[in-house]
C-alpha positions as semicolon CSV with decimal commas, in nm:
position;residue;x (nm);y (nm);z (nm)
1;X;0,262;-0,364;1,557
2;X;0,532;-0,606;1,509
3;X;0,519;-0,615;1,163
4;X;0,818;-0,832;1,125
5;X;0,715;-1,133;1,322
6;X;0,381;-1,126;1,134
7;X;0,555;-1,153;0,803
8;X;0,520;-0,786;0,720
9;X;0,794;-0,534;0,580
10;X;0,566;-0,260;0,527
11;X;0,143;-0,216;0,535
12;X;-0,149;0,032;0,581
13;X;-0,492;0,025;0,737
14;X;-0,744;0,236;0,677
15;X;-0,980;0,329;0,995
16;X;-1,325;0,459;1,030
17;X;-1,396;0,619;1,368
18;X;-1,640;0,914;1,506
19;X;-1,514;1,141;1,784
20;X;-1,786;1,119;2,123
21;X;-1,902;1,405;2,300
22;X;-1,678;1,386;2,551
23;X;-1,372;1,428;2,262
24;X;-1,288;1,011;2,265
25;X;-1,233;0,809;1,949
26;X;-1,523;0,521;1,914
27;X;-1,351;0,336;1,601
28;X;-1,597;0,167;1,410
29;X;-1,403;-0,003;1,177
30;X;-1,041;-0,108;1,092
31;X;-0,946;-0,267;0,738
32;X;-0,610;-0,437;0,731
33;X;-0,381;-0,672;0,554
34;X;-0,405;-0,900;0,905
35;X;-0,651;-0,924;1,192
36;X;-0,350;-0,874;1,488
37;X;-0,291;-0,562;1,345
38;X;-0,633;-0,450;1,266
39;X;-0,682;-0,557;1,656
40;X;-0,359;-0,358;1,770
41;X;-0,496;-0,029;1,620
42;X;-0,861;-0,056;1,733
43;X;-0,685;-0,141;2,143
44;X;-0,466;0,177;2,037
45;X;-0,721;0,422;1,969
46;X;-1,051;0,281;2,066
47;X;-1,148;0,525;2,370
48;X;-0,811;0,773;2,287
49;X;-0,902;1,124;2,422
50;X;-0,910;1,356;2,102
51;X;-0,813;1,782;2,094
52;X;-1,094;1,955;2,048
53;X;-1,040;2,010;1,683
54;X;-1,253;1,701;1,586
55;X;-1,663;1,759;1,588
56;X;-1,835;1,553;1,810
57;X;-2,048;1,323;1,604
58;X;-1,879;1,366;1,338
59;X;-1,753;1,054;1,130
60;X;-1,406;1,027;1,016
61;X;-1,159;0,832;0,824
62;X;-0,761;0,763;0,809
63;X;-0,509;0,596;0,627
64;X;-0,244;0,502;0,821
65;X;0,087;0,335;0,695
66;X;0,344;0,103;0,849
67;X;0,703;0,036;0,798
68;X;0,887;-0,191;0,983
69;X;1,206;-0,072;1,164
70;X;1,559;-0,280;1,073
71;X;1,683;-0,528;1,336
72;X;1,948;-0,335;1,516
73;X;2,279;-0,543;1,578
């Protein structure tokens, strides 16, 4: 996300998701500091194809962090 434009210098999310039979992520839910980028990493991963090191049916959960990158010149 644009973390800049929303304000943002650096932020994490934490996301709940299970892994489908046929190896996608279905995320079930995202916390974040704002909704746009709670949306941006549930149109990310929502439906993602997954190796098959993650058990289908199996619920699982992530932190992941955010740091925005300097305005190059």
């Amino acid at each position: 996300p644009d973390l800049l434009s929303l304000g943002v210098q650096e932020t994490f999310a934490f996301v709940h998701f299970e892994v489908s039979s046929s190896q996608e992520i279905i995320v079930k839910e995202v916390r974040a500091q704002t909704p746009e980028i709670a949306q941006q990493i549930r149109q990310n991963l929502h439906l993602h194809k997954v190796s098959s090191d993650f058990t289908p049916g199996q619920s699982y959960n992530l932190k992941v962090s955010f740091v925005a990158e300097a305005e190059q010149l």
